[in-house]
Amino acid sequence: MGADAKTAMKIEMTDAAARRIAK
């Protein structure tokens, strides 16, 4: 569960960064 949450957070951060770059 800990690793799963860590991965989810990493994906969320990457998605936010990608959106910022796309903008």
CSV table of C-alpha atoms in Angstrom, one decimal, residues 1-15:
chain,number,residue,atom,x,y,z
A,1,MET,CA,0.0,0.0,0.0
A,2,GLY,CA,2.8,2.4,0.8
A,3,ALA,CA,4.6,1.8,-2.5
A,4,ASP,CA,1.2,2.1,-4.3
A,5,ALA,CA,0.5,5.5,-2.8
A,6,LYS,CA,4.0,6.6,-3.6
A,7,THR,CA,3.6,5.6,-7.2
A,8,ALA,CA,0.2,7.3,-7.4
A,9,MET,CA,1.7,10.5,-6.0
A,10,LYS,CA,4.6,10.3,-8.6
A,11,ILE,CA,2.1,9.9,-11.4
A,12,GLU,CA,0.1,12.8,-10.2
A,13,MET,CA,3.1,15.0,-9.9
A,14,THR,CA,4.3,14.0,-13.4
A,15,ASP,CA,0.8,14.6,-14.8
